[in-house]
mmCIF file of C-alpha atoms in Angstrom:
data_model
loop_
_atom_site.group_PDB
_atom_site.id
_atom_site.type_symbol
_atom_site.label_atom_id
_atom_site.label_comp_id
_atom_site.label_asym_id
_atom_site.label_seq_id
_atom_site.Cartn_x
_atom_site.Cartn_y
_atom_site.Cartn_z
ATOM 1 C CA MET A 100 0.000 0.000 0.000
ATOM 2 C CA LEU A 101 1.163 3.498 -0.829
ATOM 3 C CA SER A 102 1.138 6.341 1.636
ATOM 4 C CA PRO A 103 -0.806 9.508 0.751
ATOM 5 C CA GLN A 104 2.436 11.265 -0.172
ATOM 6 C CA GLN A 105 3.493 8.398 -2.411
ATOM 7 C CA ILE A 106 0.085 8.427 -4.089
ATOM 8 C CA ARG A 107 0.427 12.163 -4.835
ATOM 9 C CA ASP A 108 3.953 11.616 -6.157
ATOM 10 C CA PHE A 109 2.723 8.864 -8.456
ATOM 11 C CA GLU A 110 -0.151 11.037 -9.671
ATOM 12 C CA ARG A 111 2.236 13.883 -10.489
ATOM 13 C CA PHE A 112 4.583 11.462 -12.244
ATOM 14 C CA ALA A 113 1.721 9.964 -14.270
ATOM 15 C CA HIS A 114 0.548 13.458 -15.189
ATOM 16 C CA LEU A 115 4.065 14.396 -16.327
ATOM 17 C CA LEU A 116 4.356 11.294 -18.494
ATOM 18 C CA ASP A 117 0.939 11.939 -19.993
ATOM 19 C CA GLU A 118 2.004 15.459 -20.974
ATOM 20 C CA LYS A 119 5.269 14.211 -22.525
ATOM 21 C CA LEU A 120 3.747 11.218 -24.314
ATOM 22 C CA ASN A 121 3.349 13.123 -27.568
ATOM 23 C CA LEU A 122 7.107 13.660 -27.685
ATOM 24 C CA ILE A 123 7.475 10.043 -28.838
ATOM 25 C CA PRO A 124 6.959 10.302 -32.649
ATOM 26 C CA LEU A 125 5.212 6.943 -32.887
ATOM 27 C CA ASP A 126 2.995 7.970 -35.818
ATOM 28 C CA PHE A 127 6.010 9.117 -37.822
ATOM 29 C CA MET A 128 8.088 6.025 -37.063
ATOM 30 C CA LEU A 129 5.305 3.565 -37.846
ATOM 31 C CA GLY A 130 4.236 5.510 -40.932
ATOM 32 C CA PHE A 131 7.776 5.669 -42.303
ATOM 33 C CA PHE A 132 8.445 1.996 -41.620
ATOM 34 C CA VAL A 133 5.160 0.729 -43.039
ATOM 35 C CA THR A 134 5.521 2.967 -46.105
ATOM 36 C CA SER A 135 9.036 1.664 -46.717
ATOM 37 C CA VAL A 136 7.911 -1.954 -46.423
ATOM 38 C CA ILE A 137 4.873 -1.495 -48.674
ATOM 39 C CA ASN A 138 6.785 0.485 -51.315
ATOM 40 C CA ARG A 139 9.497 -2.155 -51.341
ATOM 41 C CA TRP A 140 6.912 -4.911 -51.739
ATOM 42 C CA LEU A 141 5.152 -3.063 -54.568
ATOM 43 C CA LYS A 142 8.438 -2.474 -56.410
ATOM 44 C CA PHE A 143 9.362 -6.113 -55.891
ATOM 45 C CA PHE A 144 6.019 -7.190 -57.336
ATOM 46 C CA ASP A 145 6.337 -4.806 -60.293
ATOM 47 C CA ASN A 146 9.737 -6.299 -61.147
ATOM 48 C CA ILE A 147 8.809 -9.982 -60.909
ATOM 49 C CA GLY A 148 8.915 -10.118 -64.689
ATOM 50 C CA TYR A 149 6.355 -11.716 -66.964
ATOM 51 C CA ILE A 150 7.579 -13.388 -70.115
ATOM 52 C CA ASP A 151 4.378 -12.639 -72.058
ATOM 53 C CA ASN A 152 5.598 -9.424 -73.703
ATOM 54 C CA ILE A 153 8.826 -11.004 -74.924
ATOM 55 C CA ALA A 154 6.933 -14.064 -76.171
ATOM 56 C CA LEU A 155 4.376 -11.962 -78.050
ATOM 57 C CA MET A 156 6.976 -9.688 -79.635
ATOM 58 C CA THR A 157 9.173 -12.633 -80.588
ATOM 59 C CA ALA A 158 6.242 -14.447 -82.174
ATOM 60 C CA ALA A 159 5.241 -11.299 -84.078
ATOM 61 C CA TYR A 160 8.637 -10.064 -85.270
ATOM 62 C CA VAL A 161 10.709 -13.222 -85.786
ATOM 63 C CA ARG A 162 9.076 -14.519 -88.946
ATOM 64 C CA GLY A 163 9.293 -17.887 -90.622
ATOM 65 C CA ASN A 164 7.637 -21.288 -90.482
ATOM 66 C CA ASP A 165 10.769 -23.347 -90.948
ATOM 67 C CA GLU A 166 12.392 -25.307 -88.129
ATOM 68 C CA ARG A 167 15.201 -22.807 -87.661
ATOM 69 C CA SER A 168 12.790 -19.905 -87.186
ATOM 70 C CA ARG A 169 10.757 -21.872 -84.661
ATOM 71 C CA LYS A 170 13.905 -22.737 -82.724
ATOM 72 C CA MET A 171 14.936 -19.082 -82.705
ATOM 73 C CA ARG A 172 11.610 -17.978 -81.263
ATOM 74 C CA ARG A 173 11.545 -20.793 -78.739
ATOM 75 C CA ASN A 174 15.125 -20.270 -77.595
ATOM 76 C CA ILE A 175 14.785 -16.500 -77.174
ATOM 77 C CA VAL A 176 11.892 -17.029 -74.767
ATOM 78 C CA ARG A 177 13.519 -20.027 -73.081
ATOM 79 C CA TYR A 178 16.771 -18.190 -72.417
ATOM 80 C CA CYS A 179 14.912 -15.323 -70.758
ATOM 81 C CA VAL A 180 12.940 -17.752 -68.595
ATOM 82 C CA LEU A 181 16.195 -19.550 -67.787
ATOM 83 C CA SER A 182 17.757 -16.345 -66.470
ATOM 84 C CA GLN A 183 14.623 -15.698 -64.437
ATOM 85 C CA ALA A 184 14.820 -19.191 -62.935
ATOM 86 C CA LEU A 185 18.503 -18.710 -62.071
ATOM 87 C CA VAL A 186 17.748 -15.421 -60.318
ATOM 88 C CA PHE A 187 14.768 -16.874 -58.465
ATOM 89 C CA ARG A 188 16.971 -19.736 -57.224
ATOM 90 C CA ASP A 189 19.056 -17.176 -55.346
ATOM 91 C CA ILE A 190 16.258 -15.039 -53.918
ATOM 92 C CA SER A 191 13.572 -17.635 -53.133
ATOM 93 C CA MET A 192 13.999 -20.629 -50.849
ATOM 94 C CA LYS A 193 11.031 -22.387 -52.482
ATOM 95 C CA VAL A 194 12.595 -22.094 -55.931
ATOM 96 C CA ARG A 195 15.954 -23.187 -54.515
ATOM 97 C CA LYS A 196 14.312 -26.303 -53.073
ATOM 98 C CA ARG A 197 12.646 -26.971 -56.423
ATOM 99 C CA PHE A 198 15.917 -26.472 -58.326
ATOM 100 C CA PRO A 199 18.745 -27.212 -55.877
ATOM 101 C CA THR A 200 21.339 -27.686 -58.646
ATOM 102 C CA LEU A 201 21.808 -26.736 -62.273
ATOM 103 C CA ASP A 202 21.216 -30.374 -63.142
ATOM 104 C CA SER A 203 17.673 -30.022 -61.819
ATOM 105 C CA VAL A 204 17.240 -26.958 -64.043
ATOM 106 C CA VAL A 205 18.377 -29.064 -67.003
ATOM 107 C CA ALA A 206 15.991 -31.862 -66.007
ATOM 108 C CA ALA A 207 13.101 -29.373 -65.926
ATOM 109 C CA GLY A 208 13.822 -28.366 -69.527
ATOM 110 C CA PHE A 209 14.909 -24.787 -68.920
ATOM 111 C CA MET A 210 18.460 -25.506 -70.027
ATOM 112 C CA MET A 211 20.194 -28.014 -72.266
ATOM 113 C CA SER A 212 23.183 -30.062 -71.175
ATOM 114 C CA HIS A 213 25.550 -28.308 -73.592
ATOM 115 C CA GLU A 214 24.329 -24.928 -72.318
ATOM 116 C CA LYS A 215 25.087 -25.967 -68.755
ATOM 117 C CA ALA A 216 28.557 -26.960 -69.931
ATOM 118 C CA LYS A 217 29.012 -23.477 -71.403
ATOM 119 C CA LEU A 218 28.018 -21.893 -68.101
ATOM 120 C CA ASP A 219 30.421 -24.138 -66.225
ATOM 121 C CA GLU A 220 33.242 -23.165 -68.572
ATOM 122 C CA ILE A 221 32.847 -19.499 -67.656
ATOM 123 C CA HIS A 222 35.155 -18.768 -64.730
ATOM 124 C CA TYR A 223 33.660 -15.640 -63.221
ATOM 125 C CA ARG A 224 33.773 -14.550 -59.613
ATOM 126 C CA TYR A 225 30.257 -13.133 -59.766
ATOM 127 C CA ASP A 226 26.943 -14.724 -60.666
ATOM 128 C CA LYS A 227 26.326 -15.825 -64.235
ATOM 129 C CA HIS A 228 22.578 -15.272 -64.371
ATOM 130 C CA TRP A 229 22.880 -12.861 -67.268
ATOM 131 C CA MET A 230 24.568 -15.143 -69.795
ATOM 132 C CA PRO A 231 21.269 -16.533 -71.151
ATOM 133 C CA PHE A 232 20.202 -12.952 -71.891
ATOM 134 C CA GLN A 233 23.361 -12.580 -73.964
ATOM 135 C CA TRP A 234 22.438 -15.754 -75.816
ATOM 136 C CA ALA A 235 18.936 -14.408 -76.490
ATOM 137 C CA LEU A 236 20.317 -11.119 -77.843
ATOM 138 C CA ALA A 237 22.759 -13.045 -80.029
ATOM 139 C CA ILE A 238 19.850 -15.001 -81.519
ATOM 140 C CA CYS A 239 18.071 -11.712 -82.270
ATOM 141 C CA ASP A 240 21.161 -10.481 -84.106
ATOM 142 C CA ASP A 241 21.409 -13.756 -86.018
ATOM 143 C CA ALA A 242 17.717 -13.578 -86.916
ATOM 144 C CA ARG A 243 18.184 -10.080 -88.308
ATOM 145 C CA GLN A 244 21.187 -11.120 -90.385
ATOM 146 C CA HIS A 245 19.183 -13.965 -91.909
ATOM 147 C CA GLN A 246 16.165 -11.703 -92.541
ATOM 148 C CA LYS A 247 14.004 -13.494 -89.997
ATOM 149 C CA ILE A 248 13.404 -10.042 -88.497
ATOM 150 C CA ALA A 249 12.283 -7.615 -91.185
ATOM 151 C CA SER A 250 14.074 -4.447 -90.026
ATOM 152 C CA ASP A 251 16.593 -3.052 -87.586
ATOM 153 C CA TRP A 252 13.790 -1.196 -85.827
ATOM 154 C CA LEU A 253 11.908 -4.432 -85.107
ATOM 155 C CA GLN A 254 15.116 -6.039 -83.867
ATOM 156 C CA GLN A 255 15.654 -3.073 -81.560
ATOM 157 C CA LYS A 256 12.118 -3.436 -80.172
ATOM 158 C CA VAL A 257 12.690 -7.100 -79.321
ATOM 159 C CA CYS A 258 16.110 -6.361 -77.792
ATOM 160 C CA GLU A 259 14.693 -3.506 -75.712
ATOM 161 C CA GLU A 260 12.021 -5.811 -74.316
ATOM 162 C CA ILE A 261 14.691 -8.369 -73.403
ATOM 163 C CA LYS A 262 16.796 -5.670 -71.738
ATOM 164 C CA ARG A 263 13.759 -4.432 -69.817
ATOM 165 C CA PHE A 264 13.130 -7.964 -68.578
ATOM 166 C CA ARG A 265 16.790 -8.243 -67.612
ATOM 167 C CA THR A 266 16.564 -4.960 -65.676
ATOM 168 C CA ASN A 267 13.589 -6.335 -63.748
ATOM 169 C CA MET A 268 15.616 -9.387 -62.775
ATOM 170 C CA ALA A 269 18.526 -7.170 -61.706
ATOM 171 C CA ASN A 270 16.180 -5.117 -59.525
ATOM 172 C CA LEU A 271 14.875 -8.268 -57.838
ATOM 173 C CA TYR A 272 18.415 -9.413 -57.190
ATOM 174 C CA ASN A 273 19.322 -6.021 -55.714
ATOM 175 C CA PHE A 274 16.255 -6.045 -53.459
ATOM 176 C CA ASP A 275 17.352 -9.404 -52.073
ATOM 177 C CA TRP A 276 20.982 -8.304 -51.827
ATOM 178 C CA VAL A 277 20.241 -5.063 -49.939
ATOM 179 C CA PRO A 278 17.365 -5.577 -47.467
ATOM 180 C CA LEU A 279 15.758 -2.887 -45.373
ATOM 181 C CA PRO A 280 18.243 -1.724 -42.729
ATOM 182 C CA ILE A 281 17.679 -3.679 -39.535
ATOM 183 C CA MET A 282 17.997 -0.379 -37.690
ATOM 184 C CA TYR A 283 14.546 0.611 -39.003
ATOM 185 C CA ALA A 284 12.865 -2.381 -37.388
ATOM 186 C CA GLN A 285 14.861 -1.995 -34.177
ATOM 187 C CA ILE A 286 13.925 1.678 -33.815
ATOM 188 C CA VAL A 287 10.250 0.920 -34.436
ATOM 189 C CA VAL A 288 10.248 -1.934 -31.903
ATOM 190 C CA LEU A 289 12.004 0.245 -29.336
ATOM 191 C CA GLY A 290 9.634 3.151 -29.973
ATOM 192 C CA VAL A 291 6.497 1.000 -29.675
ATOM 193 C CA HIS A 292 7.697 -0.670 -26.472
ATOM 194 C CA LEU A 293 8.670 2.678 -24.970
ATOM 195 C CA TYR A 294 5.336 4.222 -25.942
ATOM 196 C CA PHE A 295 3.259 1.498 -24.323
ATOM 197 C CA PHE A 296 5.524 1.402 -21.280
ATOM 198 C CA VAL A 297 4.845 5.093 -20.757
ATOM 199 C CA CYS A 298 1.134 4.511 -21.430
ATOM 200 C CA ALA A 299 1.047 1.825 -18.745
ATOM 201 C CA ILE A 300 1.847 4.558 -16.213
ATOM 202 C CA SER A 301 0.371 7.715 -17.719
ATOM 203 C CA ARG A 302 -3.010 6.135 -18.534
ATOM 204 C CA GLN A 303 -3.639 4.901 -14.979
ATOM 205 C CA HIS A 304 -6.950 5.936 -13.444
ATOM 206 C CA ILE A 305 -6.327 8.821 -11.040
ATOM 207 C CA LEU A 306 -9.053 8.958 -8.406
ATOM 208 C CA SER A 307 -7.760 11.526 -5.895
ATOM 209 C CA ASP A 308 -9.905 14.643 -5.736
ATOM 210 C CA GLU A 309 -6.811 16.854 -5.359
ATOM 211 C CA ALA A 310 -5.157 15.553 -8.538
ATOM 212 C CA PRO A 311 -5.318 17.953 -11.527
ATOM 213 C CA ASN A 312 -5.499 14.964 -13.871
ATOM 214 C CA LYS A 313 -8.278 13.130 -12.098
ATOM 215 C CA SER A 314 -9.846 10.495 -14.329
ATOM 216 C CA LYS A 315 -13.463 10.857 -15.302
ATOM 217 C CA VAL A 316 -15.337 7.747 -14.272
ATOM 218 C CA ASN A 317 -18.914 7.232 -15.406
ATOM 219 C CA ASN A 318 -21.225 6.171 -12.656
#
């Protein structure tokens, strides 16, 4: 039990904390953190990359009904999907479990055995996700030289779409490489805990008649 003096001291302390509670910028911290998380998620979603545009443009601009033309169209799309699968293996645990090795990627039909051998021959200290994009662009150049693509402008349109898809994959990789600073989450957690700790004291019901911050209790 508290003495009358201790009760008055607690009431004054609770009143002081209640007056200073607004000094904790909880709205700003939560708003900034939530906005950062949502914006990051939206950008991540926007950059997932859908192969439809490349497939449609390849089907429209790479002409020919012969076997070589069909292989060109198929390989351009397949190489882009292959790069996407290689990137997803590094940023998604579910995709990594589905394709734990490059052999599993070959078994799924995204890559041929000789293409895997080409990747293995490249001794590069960084990731080699972008090589299939180079192969796709090389096919576009070959298709133009053999008049499978009618003009340089159409070739440029297909190449730009491939480069845009590649940029999306690079953005996804960068998002995974550089996460939100852990300091943001730590500051928000600290701020929320501090706010509710102060509230646990400042929002106590004050029943003394002499207290300036006496709580209003409905009868």
